[in-house]
Structure formats: structure tokens, C-alpha cells
Short mmCIF file of C-alpha atoms in Angstrom, two decimals:
data_model
loop_
_atom_site.label_atom_id
_atom_site.label_comp_id
_atom_site.label_asym_id
_atom_site.label_seq_id
_atom_site.Cartn_x
_atom_site.Cartn_y
_atom_site.Cartn_z
CA ASN V 11 -0.01 0.10 -0.04
CA GLN V 12 1.70 3.21 -1.38
CA GLN V 13 -0.24 5.47 1.28
CA GLY V 14 0.94 3.03 4.24
CA GLY V 15 4.65 3.75 3.22
CA ILE V 16 4.07 7.42 3.19
CA MET V 17 2.21 7.30 6.64
CA LYS V 18 4.99 5.23 7.97
CA HIS V 19 7.78 7.89 7.02
CA ILE V 20 5.64 10.65 8.12
CA LYS V 21 5.15 8.89 11.53
CA ILE V 22 8.87 8.70 11.80
CA PHE V 23 9.48 12.47 11.04
CA PHE V 24 6.26 13.52 12.99
CA PRO V 25 8.56 15.19 15.63
CA LEU V 26 10.43 17.39 12.85
CA LEU V 27 6.93 18.11 11.45
CA ILE V 28 5.69 19.35 14.77
CA VAL V 29 8.71 21.70 15.06
CA PHE V 30 8.09 23.04 11.69
CA PHE V 31 4.43 23.39 12.45
CA SER V 32 5.20 25.40 15.29
CA SER V 33 7.44 27.85 13.37
CA LEU V 34 4.51 29.48 11.79
CA THR V 35 4.40 33.23 12.88
CA PHE V 36 2.83 33.61 16.47
CA ASN V 37 0.61 36.95 16.37
CA GLY V 38 -0.91 36.59 19.69
CA CYS V 39 1.60 38.03 22.00
CA LYS V 40 2.00 41.53 22.13
CA LYS V 41 5.48 42.98 22.45
CA ASP V 42 7.19 44.73 25.32
CA ASP V 43 10.44 46.50 24.59
CA SER V 44 11.40 45.71 28.14
CA ASN V 45 11.08 42.12 27.66
CA PRO V 46 12.01 41.19 24.22
CA VAL V 47 10.82 38.03 22.45
CA ALA V 48 13.49 35.21 22.30
CA PRO V 49 14.41 34.06 18.78
CA GLY V 50 12.09 31.24 17.78
CA ASP V 51 9.09 32.32 19.87
CA GLU V 52 7.14 32.79 16.55
CA LEU V 53 7.29 29.11 16.61
CA VAL V 54 5.28 28.62 19.92
CA GLY V 55 1.69 27.30 19.58
CA THR V 56 -0.31 24.49 18.25
CA TRP V 57 0.15 23.35 14.54
CA GLN V 58 -2.21 20.99 12.57
CA LEU V 59 -1.08 19.05 9.28
CA THR V 60 -3.24 20.00 6.66
CA LYS V 61 -1.74 18.89 3.26
CA LEU V 62 0.75 16.43 2.08
CA THR V 63 2.07 16.60 -1.25
CA ILE V 64 3.89 13.63 -2.75
CA THR V 65 5.70 13.56 -6.33
CA TYR V 66 5.69 10.43 -8.31
CA LEU V 67 7.15 10.25 -11.96
CA GLY V 68 7.32 13.93 -12.21
CA ILE V 69 3.57 14.25 -11.07
CA LYS V 70 2.56 16.07 -7.59
CA SER V 71 -0.34 14.65 -6.02
CA ASP V 72 -1.96 16.43 -3.05
CA PHE V 73 -3.68 14.75 -0.09
CA THR V 74 -5.51 15.89 2.89
CA PRO V 75 -4.89 14.11 6.17
CA ALA V 76 -8.38 12.53 5.91
CA GLN V 77 -7.60 11.31 2.59
CA ALA V 78 -4.15 9.73 3.87
CA ASN V 79 -6.10 8.64 7.08
CA PHE V 80 -3.24 10.27 8.80
CA SER V 81 -3.45 13.20 11.23
CA MET V 82 -0.81 15.03 13.15
CA THR V 83 -0.74 17.82 15.66
CA LEU V 84 2.32 19.82 16.96
CA VAL V 85 2.28 21.58 20.21
CA ILE V 86 5.53 23.81 20.57
CA LYS V 87 6.18 25.39 23.82
CA SER V 88 8.33 28.28 24.85
CA ASP V 89 10.10 26.32 27.26
CA ARG V 90 11.69 24.75 24.08
CA THR V 91 9.91 21.35 24.36
CA TYR V 92 7.62 20.15 21.87
CA GLN V 93 4.96 17.07 21.80
CA THR V 94 3.33 15.69 18.81
CA THR V 95 0.11 13.42 18.47
CA THR V 96 -0.07 11.23 15.27
CA VAL V 97 -3.09 9.02 14.35
CA ASP V 98 -1.88 6.99 11.74
CA GLN V 99 -4.67 4.41 10.36
CA GLY V 100 -6.55 4.75 13.91
CA VAL V 101 -3.42 4.00 16.02
CA THR V 102 -2.30 7.18 18.02
CA SER V 103 1.29 7.84 19.24
CA ILE V 104 2.83 10.49 21.06
CA GLU V 105 6.28 11.89 20.86
CA SER V 106 8.05 14.59 22.68
CA GLY V 107 11.69 16.22 22.97
CA THR V 108 13.35 19.58 22.75
CA TRP V 109 13.92 22.13 20.14
CA SER V 110 16.29 24.93 19.31
CA LEU V 111 17.22 27.19 16.38
CA SER V 112 20.52 27.88 14.66
CA ASN V 113 21.59 29.04 11.31
CA GLY V 114 18.14 29.11 9.91
CA LYS V 115 17.26 25.49 10.79
CA ILE V 116 15.34 23.92 13.64
CA ASN V 117 17.29 21.31 15.73
CA ILE V 118 15.20 18.74 17.29
CA LYS V 119 16.35 16.41 20.12
CA HIS V 120 13.69 13.30 20.37
CA GLN V 121 12.76 11.51 23.50
CA ASP V 122 14.82 8.66 22.34
CA GLY V 123 18.33 10.96 22.32
CA SER V 124 18.29 11.12 18.44
CA THR V 125 18.80 14.68 17.00
CA GLU V 126 17.91 16.06 13.43
CA SER V 127 18.36 19.52 12.00
CA VAL V 128 15.90 20.54 9.40
CA SER V 129 15.11 23.50 6.92
CA TYR V 130 11.53 24.81 6.76
CA THR V 131 9.60 27.80 5.08
CA LEU V 132 7.08 29.95 6.70
CA VAL V 133 4.78 32.03 5.06
CA GLY V 134 1.95 33.65 6.79
CA ASN V 135 0.24 30.90 8.89
CA LYS V 136 1.58 28.14 6.52
CA LEU V 137 4.66 25.97 7.66
CA THR V 138 6.17 23.68 4.98
CA TYR V 139 8.78 20.87 5.30
CA ASP V 140 10.14 19.05 2.23
CA THR V 141 11.42 15.61 2.95
CA THR V 142 11.43 12.28 1.21
CA SER V 143 9.14 9.01 1.89
CA PRO V 144 9.73 5.47 1.10
CA SER V 145 6.52 5.22 -0.70
CA GLY V 146 7.38 4.24 -4.23
CA PRO V 147 6.35 1.10 -5.62
CA ASN V 148 9.56 -0.41 -4.64
CA GLY V 149 10.06 1.36 -1.65
CA GLU V 150 12.12 3.97 -3.34
CA GLU V 151 12.14 7.37 -1.49
CA LEU V 152 9.75 9.99 -3.09
CA PRO V 153 9.92 13.86 -2.48
CA THR V 154 7.13 14.69 0.13
CA THR V 155 6.24 18.05 1.41
CA LEU V 156 4.10 18.61 4.38
CA GLU V 157 2.23 21.62 5.15
CA PHE V 158 0.97 22.89 8.52
CA THR V 159 -1.54 25.64 9.70
CA LYS V 160 -1.36 27.13 12.84
CA GLN V 161 -4.39 26.90 15.05
#
């Protein structure tokens, strides 16, 4: 099942997506010059996966989380922790860890101790993250873009 492979890969990268999701601009806080906003505070908030785009044989196909039977919610906190909740084919999993920013990338330390550094794009309240997923017919890696919307 091609979608099953995509969902498995997305589940693996869920913590990364959560961090990307939280990097959408945070407009709810008022600025106080005596207490400046720390770098990365624009990421703080709750983010929801809203679109998956998979490219196969040069053709891009968009999927909603409902079409993929996969949902993801990312909660990014100002204490530099995160938590992701993923529902894949009806099975719920929760991941957590810590995050930081450097050199235009989000650095993630997962609860299992593994680390990753990823690039992202933030435009308005949309966060996108390009990755690959082993979802081709023979398990080959396919370009995949995940899009999150700040809640």
C-alpha cells in the first residue's frame, strides 16, 4: 500500500513536522520592549497538518490528512519542548522532545536521544517542510512536502 509507506515515513518524521508546524508566525503575543521576544518564539503554538504533497514520476499529488487517514498535531512550547500527537490508520502515538534554532534551521532532540536539523519555510500561517518518504512501488524514496497551519 503506497499510502501506508508514506504514513510510516511521516510518522517517523512527525517530531520534525511538529517543530516546523510550530514555526509559523505567532501573532497572539504583544511585544514589550522591556522584555524582548526570544528567537524562535514565533514558533510557539499549536500546529495542524493540513496537506501532504507527494511527487511520483514528476507528478505532484496532494492529499488531505483525511484522504491519507493520517493526522498530526504539533504543540511547540516556549520552554523549548514539543509534543506531537499522530493518528495513523487509527493508531495514536505521542512523541516529545526539545527544540532550538540555529543557522536558519530547527534542531530537534527526540525523546529517544536522536537529533535532527531541518530546514523549513514559513509564509503567513503556513509552514512547509520538504522531505522524502519510502512510498514508491519498490520502496524508493519519493519527494514529499508536508504543510501545517497554525491553529
